[in-house]
């Protein structure tokens, strides 16, 4: 049996290979991997996901949230046949159901309506995360007749907290005309607007009011995350849990 | 020449350990389920040269048998490790082991520490971050080259 080529000095290698004097399957001497490389765990390919993040500077409570719902009147349209009405975003707490939310809604004329609503979670002046819900409605152009329609989107942040969390929200509203659905379809008369909600705050932690679990003065932190489950073989995302904020217990410290 | 002890046959001397072993084996619960429940995944803390393209302060990646905490190399690394491991413990309590072929990616979008950990815990995470930063670079699969250490988490 030919001896392993890896033990042969390189200058003689080609000669030996030609003469069949050694097994060529491992003919190319390589540097052995470092110990770190040998022992290092191997992570699989991570799934490609997008979940909206926000330029927090735009909404930082430290900068001062506007006290009232503001409606940005940025109508870029110069045609009278599309309109946005009653644009607004509201935030709220649904603690019985375990989430805080932002809902954006508006009425519109046009056969296409779209809304993108983002709920942000904050603890004091510390931003924790955002999640965006989007919706788009289409009415066939020839069947629209210029009727007023409505559209809404609801973004949630799930939480097991009952104190300390602040829910903020904002929405982008739009309406336009389009002959048919599809990226290449001609479109005209786009109206766009923007709204921001008043923040909704849970009670402060450590108050005498009802607190969660074993008392919030024992809670040591809050963490917000998104949980994405994916198939390691196909790379397909099989489940995404929207933004959740949870307290970390004092048993960790 | 060895002689058996009086009143204690050779066969009995050899059988007693076997009988004891058989008793222990049958008395214990099913080994596959018991051991599987007790064997935690390997936990690794790593600081990659290039953090994955995910907008998050840190990232947990769980696969069958391996949990990885990916940190950004910044001033908040110790706090991020503290909170990431707390979340990992919570996720493990909910789901100790992932199904074969399933992975979980957990971008941590934000956190706030409302009460600082004790000196012991602080020393532990500071030391861990120091060790990670001092570790040699190695290939960690899809995240590329990173510095890493084993970091058991309960």
mmCIF file of C-alpha atoms in Angstrom:
data_model
loop_
_atom_site.group_PDB
_atom_site.id
_atom_site.type_symbol
_atom_site.label_atom_id
_atom_site.label_comp_id
_atom_site.label_asym_id
_atom_site.label_seq_id
_atom_site.Cartn_x
_atom_site.Cartn_y
_atom_site.Cartn_z
ATOM 1 C CA UNK A 1 0.000 0.000 0.000
ATOM 2 C CA UNK A 2 1.436 3.366 -0.914
ATOM 3 C CA UNK A 3 2.503 5.423 2.012
ATOM 4 C CA UNK A 4 0.775 8.669 2.715
ATOM 5 C CA UNK A 5 1.995 11.549 0.624
ATOM 6 C CA UNK A 6 1.538 13.948 3.494
ATOM 7 C CA UNK A 7 4.722 12.609 5.027
ATOM 8 C CA UNK A 8 6.781 13.176 1.902
ATOM 9 C CA UNK A 9 8.918 16.262 1.560
ATOM 10 C CA UNK A 10 7.417 18.545 -1.034
ATOM 11 C CA UNK A 11 10.264 18.562 -3.535
ATOM 12 C CA UNK A 12 9.951 14.813 -3.999
ATOM 13 C CA UNK A 13 6.198 14.875 -4.074
ATOM 14 C CA UNK A 14 5.614 15.251 -7.776
ATOM 15 C CA UNK A 15 8.087 12.548 -8.593
ATOM 16 C CA UNK A 16 6.511 10.153 -6.223
ATOM 17 C CA UNK A 17 3.036 10.946 -7.464
ATOM 18 C CA UNK A 18 4.091 10.311 -11.017
ATOM 19 C CA UNK A 19 5.695 7.037 -10.050
ATOM 20 C CA UNK A 20 2.689 5.971 -8.015
ATOM 21 C CA UNK A 21 4.876 5.762 -4.993
ATOM 22 C CA UNK A 22 2.317 7.185 -2.633
ATOM 23 C CA UNK A 23 -1.405 7.695 -2.245
ATOM 24 C CA UNK A 24 -2.265 10.911 -4.065
ATOM 25 C CA UNK A 25 -5.537 11.434 -2.312
ATOM 26 C CA UNK A 26 -3.862 13.409 0.433
ATOM 27 C CA UNK A 27 -1.013 14.662 -1.681
ATOM 28 C CA UNK A 28 -1.305 18.328 -0.870
ATOM 29 C CA UNK A 29 0.203 19.057 2.496
ATOM 30 C CA UNK A 30 -1.863 21.560 4.438
ATOM 31 C CA UNK A 31 -1.349 23.499 7.566
ATOM 32 C CA UNK A 32 -3.146 21.765 10.374
ATOM 33 C CA UNK A 33 -6.132 23.771 11.641
ATOM 34 C CA UNK A 34 -5.567 25.634 14.856
ATOM 35 C CA UNK A 35 -6.853 24.112 18.028
ATOM 36 C CA UNK A 36 -9.398 26.922 18.229
ATOM 37 C CA UNK A 37 -10.754 26.094 14.785
ATOM 38 C CA UNK A 38 -10.931 22.393 15.608
ATOM 39 C CA UNK A 39 -12.924 22.936 18.771
ATOM 40 C CA UNK A 40 -15.036 25.872 17.622
ATOM 41 C CA UNK A 41 -18.737 25.224 17.273
ATOM 42 C CA UNK A 42 -20.205 25.655 13.837
ATOM 43 C CA UNK A 43 -23.217 27.859 13.468
ATOM 44 C CA UNK A 44 -25.604 27.072 10.631
ATOM 45 C CA UNK A 45 -26.639 29.677 8.091
ATOM 46 C CA UNK A 46 -28.885 32.179 9.850
ATOM 47 C CA UNK A 47 -32.272 32.932 8.287
ATOM 48 C CA UNK A 48 -32.791 36.178 6.462
ATOM 49 C CA UNK A 49 -35.373 38.157 8.343
ATOM 50 C CA UNK A 50 -36.443 41.716 8.493
ATOM 51 C CA UNK A 51 -38.253 43.238 11.360
ATOM 52 C CA UNK A 52 -38.626 46.898 11.406
ATOM 53 C CA UNK A 53 -36.359 49.002 13.475
ATOM 54 C CA UNK A 54 -36.837 52.664 13.864
ATOM 55 C CA UNK A 55 -34.556 55.598 13.921
ATOM 56 C CA UNK A 56 -35.118 56.062 17.617
ATOM 57 C CA UNK A 57 -33.965 59.637 17.585
ATOM 58 C CA UNK A 58 -37.203 60.484 15.861
ATOM 59 C CA UNK A 59 -39.270 59.249 18.737
ATOM 60 C CA UNK A 60 -37.048 59.352 21.749
ATOM 61 C CA UNK A 61 -38.915 60.267 24.891
ATOM 62 C CA UNK A 62 -35.717 62.026 25.903
ATOM 63 C CA UNK A 63 -36.356 64.414 23.036
ATOM 64 C CA UNK A 64 -39.861 64.938 24.272
ATOM 65 C CA UNK A 65 -42.804 63.251 22.706
ATOM 66 C CA UNK A 66 -45.396 65.548 21.330
ATOM 67 C CA UNK A 67 -48.225 65.654 23.779
ATOM 68 C CA UNK A 68 -51.054 65.242 21.354
ATOM 69 C CA UNK A 69 -51.702 63.153 18.368
ATOM 70 C CA UNK A 70 -50.170 64.960 15.496
ATOM 71 C CA UNK A 71 -51.350 64.642 12.002
ATOM 72 C CA UNK A 72 -48.750 65.343 9.437
ATOM 73 C CA UNK A 73 -50.416 67.074 6.556
ATOM 74 C CA UNK A 74 -48.000 66.064 3.875
ATOM 75 C CA UNK A 75 -50.359 65.620 1.021
ATOM 76 C CA UNK A 76 -48.191 65.365 -2.043
ATOM 77 C CA UNK A 77 -51.099 65.016 -4.368
ATOM 78 C CA UNK A 78 -52.215 67.650 -6.813
ATOM 79 C CA UNK A 79 -55.254 65.778 -7.966
ATOM 80 C CA UNK A 80 -58.663 66.058 -6.334
ATOM 81 C CA UNK A 81 -59.722 62.473 -6.785
ATOM 82 C CA UNK A 82 -57.901 60.966 -3.836
ATOM 83 C CA UNK A 83 -57.963 62.006 -0.261
ATOM 84 C CA UNK A 84 -57.003 60.875 3.188
ATOM 85 C CA UNK A 85 -59.388 61.463 6.077
ATOM 86 C CA UNK A 86 -59.229 60.889 9.797
ATOM 87 C CA UNK A 87 -55.642 59.705 9.924
ATOM 88 C CA UNK A 88 -54.771 58.706 13.451
ATOM 89 C CA UNK A 89 -52.779 56.332 15.619
ATOM 90 C CA UNK A 90 -53.753 55.235 19.061
ATOM 91 C CA UNK A 91 -51.887 53.169 21.623
ATOM 92 C CA UNK A 92 -53.279 51.097 24.413
ATOM 93 C CA UNK A 93 -52.740 48.364 26.914
ATOM 94 C CA UNK A 94 -54.345 44.939 26.651
ATOM 95 C CA UNK A 95 -52.753 43.496 29.720
ATOM 96 C CA UNK A 96 -55.432 40.860 30.130
ATOM 97 C CA UNK A 97 -54.336 39.558 26.770
ATOM 98 C CA UNK A 98 -50.681 40.147 27.411
ATOM 99 C CA UNK A 99 -49.768 42.912 25.013
ATOM 100 C CA UNK A 100 -49.600 46.607 24.368
ATOM 101 C CA UNK A 101 -50.531 47.879 20.967
ATOM 102 C CA UNK A 102 -50.603 50.666 18.436
ATOM 103 C CA UNK A 103 -53.411 50.876 15.911
ATOM 104 C CA UNK A 104 -53.243 53.126 12.906
ATOM 105 C CA UNK A 105 -56.265 53.882 10.780
ATOM 106 C CA UNK A 106 -57.596 56.247 8.166
ATOM 107 C CA UNK A 107 -60.335 56.714 5.625
ATOM 108 C CA UNK A 108 -59.491 57.285 1.996
ATOM 109 C CA UNK A 109 -60.610 57.767 -1.540
ATOM 110 C CA UNK A 110 -58.622 55.943 -4.168
ATOM 111 C CA UNK A 111 -58.591 52.309 -5.163
ATOM 112 C CA UNK A 112 -55.351 51.635 -3.272
ATOM 113 C CA UNK A 113 -54.916 52.246 0.421
ATOM 114 C CA UNK A 114 -51.933 51.403 2.555
ATOM 115 C CA UNK A 115 -50.938 51.862 6.152
ATOM 116 C CA UNK A 116 -47.824 51.032 8.125
ATOM 117 C CA UNK A 117 -48.145 51.202 11.902
ATOM 118 C CA UNK A 118 -45.274 50.780 14.297
ATOM 119 C CA UNK A 119 -45.545 50.064 17.994
ATOM 120 C CA UNK A 120 -42.541 50.971 20.094
ATOM 121 C CA UNK A 121 -41.767 49.766 23.578
ATOM 122 C CA UNK A 122 -39.814 51.807 26.048
ATOM 123 C CA UNK A 123 -38.970 51.602 29.718
ATOM 124 C CA UNK A 124 -38.570 55.060 31.074
ATOM 125 C CA UNK A 125 -36.426 56.761 28.503
ATOM 126 C CA UNK A 126 -34.801 53.539 27.413
ATOM 127 C CA UNK A 127 -35.917 52.339 24.013
ATOM 128 C CA UNK A 128 -36.489 48.595 23.895
ATOM 129 C CA UNK A 129 -37.823 47.668 20.497
ATOM 130 C CA UNK A 130 -40.341 48.192 17.727
ATOM 131 C CA UNK A 131 -42.600 46.146 15.578
ATOM 132 C CA UNK A 132 -44.398 47.219 12.434
ATOM 133 C CA UNK A 133 -47.623 45.978 10.995
ATOM 134 C CA UNK A 134 -48.531 46.823 7.419
ATOM 135 C CA UNK A 135 -51.654 46.488 5.366
ATOM 136 C CA UNK A 136 -52.627 47.332 1.826
ATOM 137 C CA UNK A 137 -56.094 47.223 0.328
ATOM 138 C CA UNK A 138 -56.954 47.050 -3.341
ATOM 139 C CA UNK A 139 -60.254 47.683 -5.033
ATOM 140 C CA UNK A 140 -60.445 47.008 -8.769
ATOM 141 C CA UNK A 141 -60.207 50.352 -10.530
ATOM 142 C CA UNK A 142 -63.382 49.974 -12.521
ATOM 143 C CA UNK A 143 -65.394 48.977 -9.468
ATOM 144 C CA UNK A 144 -64.219 51.700 -7.120
ATOM 145 C CA UNK A 145 -66.580 54.556 -8.050
ATOM 146 C CA UNK A 146 -64.684 56.898 -5.739
ATOM 147 C CA UNK A 147 -66.200 55.524 -2.531
ATOM 148 C CA UNK A 148 -64.725 56.311 0.861
ATOM 149 C CA UNK A 149 -63.085 53.266 2.377
ATOM 150 C CA UNK A 150 -61.184 52.622 5.583
ATOM 151 C CA UNK A 151 -58.058 50.714 6.455
ATOM 152 C CA UNK A 152 -56.280 49.919 9.690
ATOM 153 C CA UNK A 153 -53.268 48.046 11.025
ATOM 154 C CA UNK A 154 -52.460 46.859 14.512
ATOM 155 C CA UNK A 155 -48.958 46.337 15.831
ATOM 156 C CA UNK A 156 -48.467 44.563 19.111
ATOM 157 C CA UNK A 157 -45.727 44.168 21.660
ATOM 158 C CA UNK A 158 -46.346 41.160 23.841
ATOM 159 C CA UNK A 159 -45.405 41.452 27.472
ATOM 160 C CA UNK A 160 -45.832 39.733 30.783
ATOM 161 C CA UNK A 161 -45.148 43.008 32.541
ATOM 162 C CA UNK A 162 -47.767 45.038 34.303
ATOM 163 C CA UNK A 163 -45.595 47.996 35.197
ATOM 164 C CA UNK A 164 -42.981 50.279 33.736
ATOM 165 C CA UNK A 165 -43.617 49.764 30.033
ATOM 166 C CA UNK A 166 -44.521 52.627 27.717
ATOM 167 C CA UNK A 167 -46.205 51.996 24.398
ATOM 168 C CA UNK A 168 -45.677 54.498 21.616
ATOM 169 C CA UNK A 169 -46.965 54.363 18.097
ATOM 170 C CA UNK A 170 -46.874 56.060 14.749
ATOM 171 C CA UNK A 171 -48.229 55.387 11.299
ATOM 172 C CA UNK A 172 -47.659 56.227 7.681
ATOM 173 C CA UNK A 173 -50.861 56.563 5.700
ATOM 174 C CA UNK A 174 -51.263 56.593 1.937
ATOM 175 C CA UNK A 175 -53.821 56.303 -0.824
ATOM 176 C CA UNK A 176 -53.549 56.396 -4.587
ATOM 177 C CA UNK A 177 -55.020 55.220 -7.841
ATOM 178 C CA UNK A 178 -53.675 52.282 -9.763
ATOM 179 C CA UNK A 179 -55.053 50.484 -12.816
ATOM 180 C CA UNK A 180 -54.203 47.036 -11.557
ATOM 181 C CA UNK A 181 -52.177 45.357 -8.874
ATOM 182 C CA UNK A 182 -48.528 44.839 -9.527
ATOM 183 C CA UNK A 183 -45.264 46.692 -9.327
ATOM 184 C CA UNK A 184 -45.361 47.735 -12.955
ATOM 185 C CA UNK A 185 -48.892 49.069 -12.823
ATOM 186 C CA UNK A 186 -49.245 52.767 -13.579
ATOM 187 C CA UNK A 187 -50.157 54.754 -10.480
ATOM 188 C CA UNK A 188 -51.063 58.344 -9.878
ATOM 189 C CA UNK A 189 -52.395 60.763 -7.338
ATOM 190 C CA UNK A 190 -50.506 59.534 -4.297
ATOM 191 C CA UNK A 191 -51.582 61.045 -0.983
ATOM 192 C CA UNK A 192 -49.446 60.467 2.072
ATOM 193 C CA UNK A 193 -49.773 61.470 5.670
ATOM 194 C CA UNK A 194 -48.300 60.673 9.038
ATOM 195 C CA UNK A 195 -49.666 60.372 12.547
ATOM 196 C CA UNK A 196 -48.221 59.758 15.974
ATOM 197 C CA UNK A 197 -50.044 58.599 19.058
ATOM 198 C CA UNK A 198 -49.909 59.777 22.595
ATOM 199 C CA UNK A 199 -47.867 57.310 24.613
ATOM 200 C CA UNK A 200 -49.646 54.910 26.893
ATOM 201 C CA UNK A 201 -47.838 54.058 30.089
ATOM 202 C CA UNK A 202 -48.246 51.224 32.499
ATOM 203 C CA UNK A 203 -48.162 52.114 36.163
ATOM 204 C CA UNK A 204 -44.748 52.789 37.597
ATOM 205 C CA UNK A 205 -43.023 49.816 39.127
ATOM 206 C CA UNK A 206 -42.776 49.618 42.873
ATOM 207 C CA UNK A 207 -46.062 51.447 43.393
ATOM 208 C CA UNK A 208 -48.668 50.238 45.859
ATOM 209 C CA UNK A 209 -50.939 49.332 42.999
ATOM 210 C CA UNK A 210 -51.122 45.794 41.711
ATOM 211 C CA UNK A 211 -47.803 44.473 40.568
ATOM 212 C CA UNK A 212 -46.991 41.336 38.670
ATOM 213 C CA UNK A 213 -45.903 38.016 40.103
ATOM 214 C CA UNK A 214 -43.799 38.228 43.179
ATOM 215 C CA UNK A 215 -43.534 41.982 43.398
ATOM 216 C CA UNK A 216 -41.896 44.289 40.928
ATOM 217 C CA UNK A 217 -39.296 45.594 43.318
ATOM 218 C CA UNK A 218 -37.683 42.190 42.869
ATOM 219 C CA UNK A 219 -37.516 42.510 39.103
ATOM 220 C CA UNK A 220 -34.064 43.195 37.829
ATOM 221 C CA UNK A 221 -34.557 44.067 34.215
ATOM 222 C CA UNK A 222 -36.648 44.060 31.127
ATOM 223 C CA UNK A 223 -35.646 42.645 27.792
ATOM 224 C CA UNK A 224 -37.392 42.773 24.446
ATOM 225 C CA UNK A 225 -36.825 40.267 21.699
ATOM 226 C CA UNK A 226 -38.176 38.596 18.608
ATOM 227 C CA UNK A 227 -38.225 34.805 18.425
ATOM 228 C CA UNK A 228 -37.652 33.329 14.988
ATOM 229 C CA UNK A 229 -37.822 29.597 14.417
ATOM 230 C CA UNK A 230 -36.386 28.213 11.242
ATOM 231 C CA UNK A 231 -35.736 24.916 9.499
ATOM 232 C CA UNK A 232 -32.015 24.206 9.566
ATOM 233 C CA UNK A 233 -32.102 22.205 6.353
ATOM 234 C CA UNK A 234 -34.164 24.445 4.125
ATOM 235 C CA UNK A 235 -33.426 27.788 5.798
ATOM 236 C CA UNK A 236 -37.136 28.585 5.774
ATOM 237 C CA UNK A 237 -38.592 30.532 8.671
ATOM 238 C CA UNK A 238 -41.388 28.443 10.150
ATOM 239 C CA UNK A 239 -42.534 30.760 12.917
ATOM 240 C CA UNK A 240 -41.947 34.303 14.053
ATOM 241 C CA UNK A 241 -43.092 35.593 17.378
ATOM 242 C CA UNK A 242 -43.628 39.308 17.220
ATOM 243 C CA UNK A 243 -41.829 41.596 19.609
ATOM 244 C CA UNK A 244 -42.128 40.483 23.199
ATOM 245 C CA UNK A 245 -40.905 42.193 26.324
ATOM 246 C CA UNK A 246 -40.380 40.247 29.480
ATOM 247 C CA UNK A 247 -38.948 40.788 32.900
ATOM 248 C CA UNK A 248 -35.892 38.905 34.045
ATOM 249 C CA UNK A 249 -36.286 37.390 37.459
ATOM 250 C CA UNK A 250 -34.144 38.034 40.470
ATOM 251 C CA UNK A 251 -33.068 34.416 40.610
ATOM 252 C CA UNK A 252 -30.415 35.302 38.093
ATOM 253 C CA UNK A 253 -28.600 37.661 40.385
ATOM 254 C CA UNK B 1 -2.551 -19.954 45.197
ATOM 255 C CA UNK B 2 -5.658 -18.000 46.157
ATOM 256 C CA UNK B 3 -8.295 -19.747 48.157
ATOM 257 C CA UNK B 4 -11.841 -18.423 48.506
ATOM 258 C CA UNK B 5 -12.752 -17.022 51.878
ATOM 259 C CA UNK B 6 -14.421 -19.595 54.067
ATOM 260 C CA UNK B 7 -18.203 -19.592 53.711
ATOM 261 C CA UNK B 8 -18.129 -17.372 50.616
ATOM 262 C CA UNK B 9 -18.220 -19.279 47.378
ATOM 263 C CA UNK B 10 -16.241 -17.907 44.392
ATOM 264 C CA UNK B 11 -19.353 -17.821 42.252
ATOM 265 C CA UNK B 12 -21.153 -15.603 44.765
ATOM 266 C CA UNK B 13 -18.227 -13.142 44.801
ATOM 267 C CA UNK B 14 -18.516 -12.764 41.078
ATOM 268 C CA UNK B 15 -22.283 -12.656 40.967
ATOM 269 C CA UNK B 16 -22.835 -10.045 43.651
ATOM 270 C CA UNK B 17 -21.449 -7.135 41.629
ATOM 271 C CA UNK B 18 -23.452 -8.246 38.607
ATOM 272 C CA UNK B 19 -26.622 -8.485 40.626
ATOM 273 C CA UNK B 20 -25.988 -5.041 42.084
ATOM 274 C CA UNK B 21 -25.428 -3.622 38.615
ATOM 275 C CA UNK B 22 -28.611 -5.187 37.310
ATOM 276 C CA UNK B 23 -30.561 -3.785 40.239
ATOM 277 C CA UNK B 24 -29.211 -0.289 39.723
ATOM 278 C CA UNK B 25 -29.992 -0.410 36.022
ATOM 279 C CA UNK B 26 -33.565 -1.507 36.469
ATOM 280 C CA UNK B 27 -34.214 0.723 39.464
ATOM 281 C CA UNK B 28 -33.235 3.901 37.655
ATOM 282 C CA UNK B 29 -35.757 5.496 35.291
ATOM 283 C CA UNK B 30 -35.253 5.124 31.572
ATOM 284 C CA UNK B 31 -31.740 6.322 30.899
ATOM 285 C CA UNK B 32 -32.484 7.905 27.550
ATOM 286 C CA UNK B 33 -35.194 10.160 28.918
ATOM 287 C CA UNK B 34 -33.479 10.895 32.202
ATOM 288 C CA UNK B 35 -30.105 11.698 30.736
ATOM 289 C CA UNK B 36 -31.542 13.681 27.872
ATOM 290 C CA UNK B 37 -33.449 15.838 30.300
ATOM 291 C CA UNK B 38 -30.346 16.556 32.303
ATOM 292 C CA UNK B 39 -27.865 17.192 29.492
ATOM 293 C CA UNK B 40 -27.938 20.880 28.733
ATOM 294 C CA UNK B 41 -26.865 22.199 25.359
ATOM 295 C CA UNK B 42 -23.353 23.523 25.100
ATOM 296 C CA UNK B 43 -23.410 27.276 25.639
ATOM 297 C CA UNK B 44 -20.936 29.499 23.901
ATOM 298 C CA UNK B 45 -20.399 33.242 24.149
ATOM 299 C CA UNK B 46 -18.832 34.799 21.091
ATOM 300 C CA UNK B 47 -17.865 38.191 19.743
ATOM 301 C CA UNK B 48 -17.730 37.948 15.961
ATOM 302 C CA UNK B 49 -15.408 40.078 13.887
ATOM 303 C CA UNK B 50 -18.470 41.180 11.948
ATOM 304 C CA UNK B 51 -21.774 41.063 13.780
ATOM 305 C CA UNK B 52 -24.544 39.428 11.711
ATOM 306 C CA UNK B 53 -26.747 41.771 9.716
ATOM 307 C CA UNK B 54 -29.500 41.848 12.306
ATOM 308 C CA UNK B 55 -30.558 45.029 14.040
ATOM 309 C CA UNK B 56 -30.216 43.977 17.621
ATOM 310 C CA UNK B 57 -28.092 44.643 20.648
ATOM 311 C CA UNK B 58 -27.157 40.999 20.897
ATOM 312 C CA UNK B 59 -28.262 37.759 19.342
ATOM 313 C CA UNK B 60 -29.113 34.321 20.661
ATOM 314 C CA UNK B 61 -28.880 31.382 18.307
ATOM 315 C CA UNK B 62 -30.218 28.035 19.512
ATOM 316 C CA UNK B 63 -29.710 24.777 17.689
ATOM 317 C CA UNK B 64 -30.053 21.216 18.955
ATOM 318 C CA UNK B 65 -27.174 20.736 21.343
ATOM 319 C CA UNK B 66 -25.707 24.230 21.013
ATOM 320 C CA UNK B 67 -26.737 27.681 22.200
ATOM 321 C CA UNK B 68 -24.665 30.672 21.157
ATOM 322 C CA UNK B 69 -24.746 34.194 22.571
ATOM 323 C CA UNK B 70 -23.381 36.660 20.037
ATOM 324 C CA UNK B 71 -22.268 39.990 21.448
ATOM 325 C CA UNK B 72 -21.186 43.232 19.895
ATOM 326 C CA UNK B 73 -17.747 44.338 20.903
ATOM 327 C CA UNK B 74 -18.754 47.536 22.665
ATOM 328 C CA UNK B 75 -18.912 49.023 26.134
ATOM 329 C CA UNK B 76 -22.243 47.340 26.865
ATOM 330 C CA UNK B 77 -20.984 43.813 26.188
ATOM 331 C CA UNK B 78 -21.075 42.760 29.844
ATOM 332 C CA UNK B 79 -24.606 44.071 30.372
ATOM 333 C CA UNK B 80 -25.695 42.485 27.105
ATOM 334 C CA UNK B 81 -24.250 39.149 28.233
ATOM 335 C CA UNK B 82 -26.001 39.446 31.566
ATOM 336 C CA UNK B 83 -29.404 39.997 29.989
ATOM 337 C CA UNK B 84 -28.892 37.547 27.140
ATOM 338 C CA UNK B 85 -28.098 34.712 29.524
ATOM 339 C CA UNK B 86 -31.104 35.627 31.652
ATOM 340 C CA UNK B 87 -33.306 35.379 28.570
ATOM 341 C CA UNK B 88 -31.623 32.137 27.525
ATOM 342 C CA UNK B 89 -32.442 30.618 30.884
ATOM 343 C CA UNK B 90 -36.029 31.663 30.444
ATOM 344 C CA UNK B 91 -36.245 30.219 26.937
ATOM 345 C CA UNK B 92 -34.681 26.991 28.119
ATOM 346 C CA UNK B 93 -37.226 26.728 30.897
ATOM 347 C CA UNK B 94 -39.958 26.991 28.263
ATOM 348 C CA UNK B 95 -38.276 24.711 25.770
ATOM 349 C CA UNK B 96 -35.221 22.870 27.092
ATOM 350 C CA UNK B 97 -34.367 21.134 23.835
ATOM 351 C CA UNK B 98 -35.105 21.998 20.252
ATOM 352 C CA UNK B 99 -36.423 19.439 17.822
ATOM 353 C CA UNK B 100 -33.886 17.977 15.444
ATOM 354 C CA UNK B 101 -33.515 20.193 12.388
ATOM 355 C CA UNK B 102 -34.940 23.264 14.112
ATOM 356 C CA UNK B 103 -33.124 26.440 15.016
ATOM 357 C CA UNK B 104 -34.151 29.523 16.946
ATOM 358 C CA UNK B 105 -32.750 32.967 16.363
ATOM 359 C CA UNK B 106 -33.557 35.551 19.003
ATOM 360 C CA UNK B 107 -32.556 39.120 18.222
ATOM 361 C CA UNK B 108 -32.559 41.104 21.444
ATOM 362 C CA UNK B 109 -33.793 44.494 20.367
ATOM 363 C CA UNK B 110 -33.330 46.231 23.679
ATOM 364 C CA UNK B 111 -33.005 45.810 27.388
ATOM 365 C CA UNK B 112 -32.825 47.804 30.558
ATOM 366 C CA UNK B 113 -31.320 46.743 33.854
ATOM 367 C CA UNK B 114 -33.510 47.996 36.623
ATOM 368 C CA UNK B 115 -31.473 46.640 39.478
ATOM 369 C CA UNK B 116 -27.764 46.040 39.186
ATOM 370 C CA UNK B 117 -26.533 42.488 39.826
ATOM 371 C CA UNK B 118 -24.502 41.642 42.878
ATOM 372 C CA UNK B 119 -20.703 41.944 42.864
ATOM 373 C CA UNK B 120 -20.270 38.234 42.244
ATOM 374 C CA UNK B 121 -22.422 38.230 39.142
ATOM 375 C CA UNK B 122 -20.845 41.415 37.877
ATOM 376 C CA UNK B 123 -17.378 39.940 38.289
ATOM 377 C CA UNK B 124 -18.489 36.791 36.486
ATOM 378 C CA UNK B 125 -19.751 38.572 33.387
ATOM 379 C CA UNK B 126 -16.888 41.065 33.309
ATOM 380 C CA UNK B 127 -14.468 38.169 33.496
ATOM 381 C CA UNK B 128 -16.316 36.299 30.772
ATOM 382 C CA UNK B 129 -16.185 39.271 28.413
ATOM 383 C CA UNK B 130 -12.510 39.701 29.165
ATOM 384 C CA UNK B 131 -11.872 36.044 28.344
ATOM 385 C CA UNK B 132 -13.818 36.247 25.127
ATOM 386 C CA UNK B 133 -11.879 39.303 23.988
ATOM 387 C CA UNK B 134 -8.631 37.515 24.798
ATOM 388 C CA UNK B 135 -9.585 34.297 22.998
ATOM 389 C CA UNK B 136 -8.086 33.566 19.587
ATOM 390 C CA UNK B 137 -10.143 34.028 16.467
ATOM 391 C CA UNK B 138 -11.761 30.906 15.078
ATOM 392 C CA UNK B 139 -14.272 30.063 12.385
ATOM 393 C CA UNK B 140 -17.745 29.827 13.827
ATOM 394 C CA UNK B 141 -19.582 28.690 10.746
ATOM 395 C CA UNK B 142 -22.014 31.173 9.241
ATOM 396 C CA UNK B 143 -21.000 34.090 11.456
ATOM 397 C CA UNK B 144 -17.433 33.901 10.244
ATOM 398 C CA UNK B 145 -14.471 34.472 12.476
ATOM 399 C CA UNK B 146 -15.145 35.178 16.100
ATOM 400 C CA UNK B 147 -13.617 34.960 19.532
ATOM 401 C CA UNK B 148 -15.492 32.530 21.743
ATOM 402 C CA UNK B 149 -15.538 30.725 25.055
ATOM 403 C CA UNK B 150 -17.635 28.043 26.650
ATOM 404 C CA UNK B 151 -19.986 29.621 29.181
ATOM 405 C CA UNK B 152 -22.323 27.220 30.980
ATOM 406 C CA UNK B 153 -25.732 28.689 31.655
ATOM 407 C CA UNK B 154 -28.339 26.970 33.788
#
